[in-house]
PDB file of C-alpha atoms in Angstrom:
ATOM      1  CA  LYS A   1      84.447  93.977 158.261  1.00  0.00           C
ATOM      2  CA  ASN A   2      82.496  91.396 160.023  1.00  0.00           C
ATOM      3  CA  LEU A   3      79.688  92.914 160.970  1.00  0.00           C
ATOM      4  CA  VAL A   4      79.727  94.514 157.130  1.00  0.00           C
ATOM      5  CA  GLY A   5      79.773  90.746 156.056  1.00  0.00           C
ATOM      6  CA  LYS A   6      77.103  89.649 158.220  1.00  0.00           C
ATOM      7  CA  SER A   7      74.562  92.809 157.275  1.00  0.00           C
ATOM      8  CA  LYS A   8      75.150  91.574 153.388  1.00  0.00           C
ATOM      9  CA  ILE A   9      73.905  88.399 154.672  1.00  0.00           C
ATOM     10  CA  LEU A  10      70.996  89.304 156.192  1.00  0.00           C
ATOM     11  CA  LEU A  11      70.171  91.798 153.232  1.00  0.00           C
ATOM     12  CA  GLU A  12      70.461  89.189 150.597  1.00  0.00           C
ATOM     13  CA  SER A  13      67.954  86.860 153.029  1.00  0.00           C
ATOM     14  CA  VAL A  14      65.857  89.568 153.268  1.00  0.00           C
ATOM     15  CA  LYS A  15      65.675  90.148 149.353  1.00  0.00           C
ATOM     16  CA  GLN A  16      65.304  86.650 148.839  1.00  0.00           C
ATOM     17  CA  VAL A  17      62.224  86.893 151.559  1.00  0.00           C
ATOM     18  CA  LYS A  18      60.813  89.094 149.989  1.00  0.00           C
ATOM     19  CA  GLN A  19      60.919  87.809 146.318  1.00  0.00           C
ATOM     20  CA  LEU A  20      58.631  84.925 147.850  1.00  0.00           C
ATOM     21  CA  MET A  21      56.199  88.116 149.651  1.00  0.00           C
ATOM     22  CA  PRO A  22      54.456  90.246 147.219  1.00  0.00           C
ATOM     23  CA  CYS A  23      53.315  92.409 149.854  1.00  0.00           C
ATOM     24  CA  GLY A  24      56.848  92.675 150.676  1.00  0.00           C
ATOM     25  CA  VAL A  25      59.157  92.871 154.011  1.00  0.00           C
ATOM     26  CA  ARG A  26      56.950  95.315 156.037  1.00  0.00           C
ATOM     27  CA  ASN A  27      54.212  93.352 156.538  1.00  0.00           C
ATOM     28  CA  MET A  28      56.827  90.329 157.011  1.00  0.00           C
ATOM     29  CA  ASP A  29      56.157  88.166 160.065  1.00  0.00           C
ATOM     30  CA  ILE A  30      58.203  89.295 163.373  1.00  0.00           C
ATOM     31  CA  ASN A  31      59.186  85.959 163.589  1.00  0.00           C
ATOM     32  CA  MET A  32      60.450  85.362 160.058  1.00  0.00           C
ATOM     33  CA  ILE A  33      62.659  88.548 160.463  1.00  0.00           C
ATOM     34  CA  ASN A  34      63.988  87.178 164.008  1.00  0.00           C
ATOM     35  CA  LYS A  35      64.939  83.792 162.515  1.00  0.00           C
ATOM     36  CA  ILE A  36      66.888  85.275 159.257  1.00  0.00           C
ATOM     37  CA  SER A  37      68.489  87.638 161.760  1.00  0.00           C
ATOM     38  CA  LEU A  38      69.927  84.557 164.076  1.00  0.00           C
ATOM     39  CA  GLN A  39      70.559  82.873 160.965  1.00  0.00           C
ATOM     40  CA  SER A  40      73.004  85.655 160.024  1.00  0.00           C
ATOM     41  CA  GLY A  41      74.380  86.087 163.654  1.00  0.00           C
ATOM     42  CA  LEU A  42      72.820  89.629 164.136  1.00  0.00           C
ATOM     43  CA  LYS A  43      71.530  89.905 167.406  1.00  0.00           C
ATOM     44  CA  ARG A  44      68.050  91.826 167.643  1.00  0.00           C
ATOM     45  CA  LYS A  45      67.854  95.262 169.048  1.00  0.00           C
ATOM     46  CA  LYS A  46      65.189  95.221 171.855  1.00  0.00           C
ATOM     47  CA  SER A  47      62.439  98.159 170.830  1.00  0.00           C
ATOM     48  CA  LEU A  48      60.538  97.687 173.864  1.00  0.00           C
ATOM     49  CA  ARG A  49      61.781 101.140 175.902  1.00  0.00           C
ATOM     50  CA  LYS A  50      60.811 100.924 179.742  1.00  0.00           C
ATOM     51  CA  ARG A  51      58.760 104.026 180.969  1.00  0.00           C
ATOM     52  CA  SER A  52      60.559 106.288 183.170  1.00  0.00           C
ATOM     53  CA  SER A  53      57.535 108.038 184.953  1.00  0.00           C
ATOM     54  CA  THR A  54      53.708 108.578 184.703  1.00  0.00           C
ATOM     55  CA  LYS A  55      52.707 111.822 183.919  1.00  0.00           C
ATOM     56  CA  PHE A  56      50.021 111.647 181.442  1.00  0.00           C
ATOM     57  CA  ILE A  57      46.941 109.223 180.453  1.00  0.00           C
ATOM     58  CA  LYS A  58      46.340 109.499 176.789  1.00  0.00           C
ATOM     59  CA  VAL A  59      42.764 109.020 175.516  1.00  0.00           C
ATOM     60  CA  ILE A  60      42.439 107.289 171.922  1.00  0.00           C
ATOM     61  CA  CYS A  61      39.002 105.739 169.828  1.00  0.00           C
ATOM     62  CA  SER A  62      40.384 102.601 167.715  1.00  0.00           C
ATOM     63  CA  ASP A  63      38.723 104.446 164.784  1.00  0.00           C
ATOM     64  CA  THR A  64      36.349 101.765 164.224  1.00  0.00           C
ATOM     65  CA  PRO A  65      32.367 101.760 163.161  1.00  0.00           C
ATOM     66  CA  ASP A  66      30.564 101.983 166.386  1.00  0.00           C
ATOM     67  CA  HIS A  67      28.755  99.636 166.426  1.00  0.00           C
ATOM     68  CA  LEU A  68      31.772  96.883 165.599  1.00  0.00           C
ATOM     69  CA  ASP A  69      32.382  95.019 168.493  1.00  0.00           C
ATOM     70  CA  VAL A  70      35.847  94.486 168.093  1.00  0.00           C
ATOM     71  CA  LYS A  71      37.568  92.476 170.771  1.00  0.00           C
ATOM     72  CA  ALA A  72      41.108  92.584 172.327  1.00  0.00           C
ATOM     73  CA  ASN A  73      42.828  89.706 170.706  1.00  0.00           C
ATOM     74  CA  GLN A  74      41.479  91.476 167.435  1.00  0.00           C
ATOM     75  CA  VAL A  75      43.321  94.303 168.025  1.00  0.00           C
ATOM     76  CA  GLU A  76      46.894  92.970 168.712  1.00  0.00           C
ATOM     77  CA  ARG A  77      46.112  90.939 165.779  1.00  0.00           C
ATOM     78  CA  GLN A  78      46.318  94.088 164.041  1.00  0.00           C
ATOM     79  CA  ASP A  79      48.996  95.456 165.745  1.00  0.00           C
ATOM     80  CA  ARG A  80      51.755  92.586 165.259  1.00  0.00           C
ATOM     81  CA  HIS A  81      50.347  92.520 161.341  1.00  0.00           C
ATOM     82  CA  ASN A  82      51.414  96.134 161.557  1.00  0.00           C
ATOM     83  CA  GLY A  83      54.444  95.023 162.717  1.00  0.00           C
ATOM     84  CA  LEU A  84      54.688  96.315 166.760  1.00  0.00           C
ATOM     85  CA  LEU A  85      55.898  93.230 169.349  1.00  0.00           C
ATOM     86  CA  GLY A  86      51.864  92.890 171.018  1.00  0.00           C
ATOM     87  CA  PHE A  87      50.101  95.814 171.787  1.00  0.00           C
ATOM     88  CA  LYS A  88      50.508  99.596 170.979  1.00  0.00           C
ATOM     89  CA  ASP A  89      48.122 100.401 173.847  1.00  0.00           C
ATOM     90  CA  HIS A  90      48.287 100.076 177.712  1.00  0.00           C
ATOM     91  CA  PHE A  91      44.682  99.441 178.215  1.00  0.00           C
ATOM     92  CA  ILE A  92      41.773  98.395 175.628  1.00  0.00           C
ATOM     93  CA  ILE A  93      38.384  99.479 176.629  1.00  0.00           C
ATOM     94  CA  THR A  94      35.528  97.115 174.343  1.00  0.00           C
ATOM     95  CA  LEU A  95      31.927  97.888 173.535  1.00  0.00           C
ATOM     96  CA  ASP A  96      30.732  95.360 176.344  1.00  0.00           C
ATOM     97  CA  GLY A  97      32.873  97.635 178.725  1.00  0.00           C
ATOM     98  CA  LYS A  98      35.622  95.218 179.840  1.00  0.00           C
ATOM     99  CA  VAL A  99      39.044  96.631 180.522  1.00  0.00           C
ATOM    100  CA  HIS A 100      41.800  94.648 178.932  1.00  0.00           C
ATOM    101  CA  LYS A 101      45.350  94.542 179.508  1.00  0.00           C
ATOM    102  CA  GLY A 102      47.420  95.414 176.691  1.00  0.00           C
ATOM    103  CA  ARG A 103      51.100  95.987 176.469  1.00  0.00           C
ATOM    104  CA  ASP A 104      53.300  95.757 180.156  1.00  0.00           C
ATOM    105  CA  GLN A 105      52.775  99.317 181.762  1.00  0.00           C
ATOM    106  CA  ASN A 106      56.248  99.759 182.669  1.00  0.00           C
ATOM    107  CA  VAL A 107      56.615  99.549 178.853  1.00  0.00           C
ATOM    108  CA  GLN A 108      56.202 102.562 176.763  1.00  0.00           C
ATOM    109  CA  GLY A 109      53.478 102.903 174.541  1.00  0.00           C
ATOM    110  CA  PHE A 110      53.869 102.972 170.971  1.00  0.00           C
ATOM    111  CA  LYS A 111      54.066 106.656 169.383  1.00  0.00           C
ATOM    112  CA  VAL A 112      53.850 107.909 172.532  1.00  0.00           C
ATOM    113  CA  ASN A 113      56.910 109.629 175.199  1.00  0.00           C
ATOM    114  CA  SER A 114      57.680 107.425 178.393  1.00  0.00           C
ATOM    115  CA  GLN A 115      55.656 109.618 180.643  1.00  0.00           C
ATOM    116  CA  THR A 116      52.546 108.035 179.101  1.00  0.00           C
ATOM    117  CA  LEU A 117      50.073 105.434 179.411  1.00  0.00           C
ATOM    118  CA  THR A 118      47.337 104.769 176.497  1.00  0.00           C
ATOM    119  CA  ILE A 119      43.767 103.485 177.060  1.00  0.00           C
ATOM    120  CA  GLN A 120      42.322 102.869 174.045  1.00  0.00           C
ATOM    121  CA  MET A 121      38.174 103.057 173.221  1.00  0.00           C
ATOM    122  CA  ILE A 122      36.607 100.301 170.594  1.00  0.00           C
ATOM    123  CA  GLY A 123      34.775 102.605 168.003  1.00  0.00           C
ATOM    124  CA  ARG A 124      35.110 106.062 166.570  1.00  0.00           C
ATOM    125  CA  LYS A 125      32.652 108.852 167.554  1.00  0.00           C
ATOM    126  CA  TYR A 126      29.828 107.317 170.397  1.00  0.00           C
ATOM    127  CA  PHE A 127      30.220 105.188 173.250  1.00  0.00           C
ATOM    128  CA  ASN A 128      28.250 103.641 175.271  1.00  0.00           C
ATOM    129  CA  GLU A 129      27.192 103.747 178.472  1.00  0.00           C
ATOM    130  CA  HIS A 130      29.282 100.659 179.924  1.00  0.00           C
ATOM    131  CA  GLN A 131      32.994 101.951 177.877  1.00  0.00           C
ATOM    132  CA  LYS A 132      31.995 105.637 179.937  1.00  0.00           C
ATOM    133  CA  VAL A 133      31.893 104.240 183.154  1.00  0.00           C
ATOM    134  CA  ALA A 134      35.112 101.786 182.662  1.00  0.00           C
ATOM    135  CA  ILE A 135      36.605 104.457 181.351  1.00  0.00           C
ATOM    136  CA  LYS A 136      36.530 106.605 184.475  1.00  0.00           C
ATOM    137  CA  LYS A 137      36.777 103.988 186.658  1.00  0.00           C
ATOM    138  CA  LEU A 138      40.204 102.930 184.974  1.00  0.00           C
ATOM    139  CA  ILE A 139      40.951 106.367 185.198  1.00  0.00           C
ATOM    140  CA  GLU A 140      40.268 106.769 189.241  1.00  0.00           C
ATOM    141  CA  THR A 141      42.185 103.601 189.363  1.00  0.00           C
ATOM    142  CA  LEU A 142      45.485 105.089 187.892  1.00  0.00           C
ATOM    143  CA  LYS A 143      45.533 108.025 189.784  1.00  0.00           C
ATOM    144  CA  GLU A 144      45.384 106.037 192.842  1.00  0.00           C
ATOM    145  CA  GLN A 145      48.431 104.544 191.132  1.00  0.00           C
ATOM    146  CA  TYR A 146      50.551 107.066 189.802  1.00  0.00           C
ATOM    147  CA  GLY A 147      49.490 110.181 191.381  1.00  0.00           C
ATOM    148  CA  SER A 148      45.871 112.211 191.107  1.00  0.00           C
ATOM    149  CA  ASP A 149      47.949 115.284 189.343  1.00  0.00           C
ATOM    150  CA  LEU A 150      48.347 112.718 186.155  1.00  0.00           C
ATOM    151  CA  GLU A 151      47.329 114.974 182.803  1.00  0.00           C
ATOM    152  CA  ILE A 152      44.476 113.508 180.849  1.00  0.00           C
ATOM    153  CA  ILE A 153      44.776 113.668 176.762  1.00  0.00           C
ATOM    154  CA  ASN A 154      41.850 112.896 175.799  1.00  0.00           C
ATOM    155  CA  THR A 155      41.426 112.371 171.596  1.00  0.00           C
ATOM    156  CA  THR A 156      38.116 111.237 171.814  1.00  0.00           C
ATOM    157  CA  THR A 157      34.055 112.594 171.647  1.00  0.00           C
ATOM    158  CA  ILE A 158      33.849 111.866 175.229  1.00  0.00           C
ATOM    159  CA  GLU A 159      33.217 114.862 177.611  1.00  0.00           C
ATOM    160  CA  LYS A 160      35.003 114.916 181.178  1.00  0.00           C
ATOM    161  CA  LEU A 161      37.319 112.553 181.946  1.00  0.00           C
TER     162      LEU A 161
END
């Protein structure tokens, strides 16, 4: 009974906020959701799962125009805007070839299994030499750390990773 009552309070709180926000609950700030949950007495379930082991490295692209110099903090801001608790990927490689740490390596990435690390390359189709050198060095480092038998899942146009 008590849980049902608290759920009703949470539902009413969300409805009130939804009326104030034309974009709806989907784009609600995570801090607002936490505040509503705490006010209603409900404990928020942790959504960041620990990774079990490392067998795969998945390389993806940001699907942004190749010339657009997107920074790591912009990627994080967009991921948070999309409702995530920070970065969705473990590493981000920007146009200048810098490797930025995103999600903690011990935490499961977004929409991948618990055995996969993810690397996001800024761009869509054409990656520059700085990025190609950086991705190869990063993969070498990860293979030293987790073992040389890691399988690379490459969804980008970069060949020979």
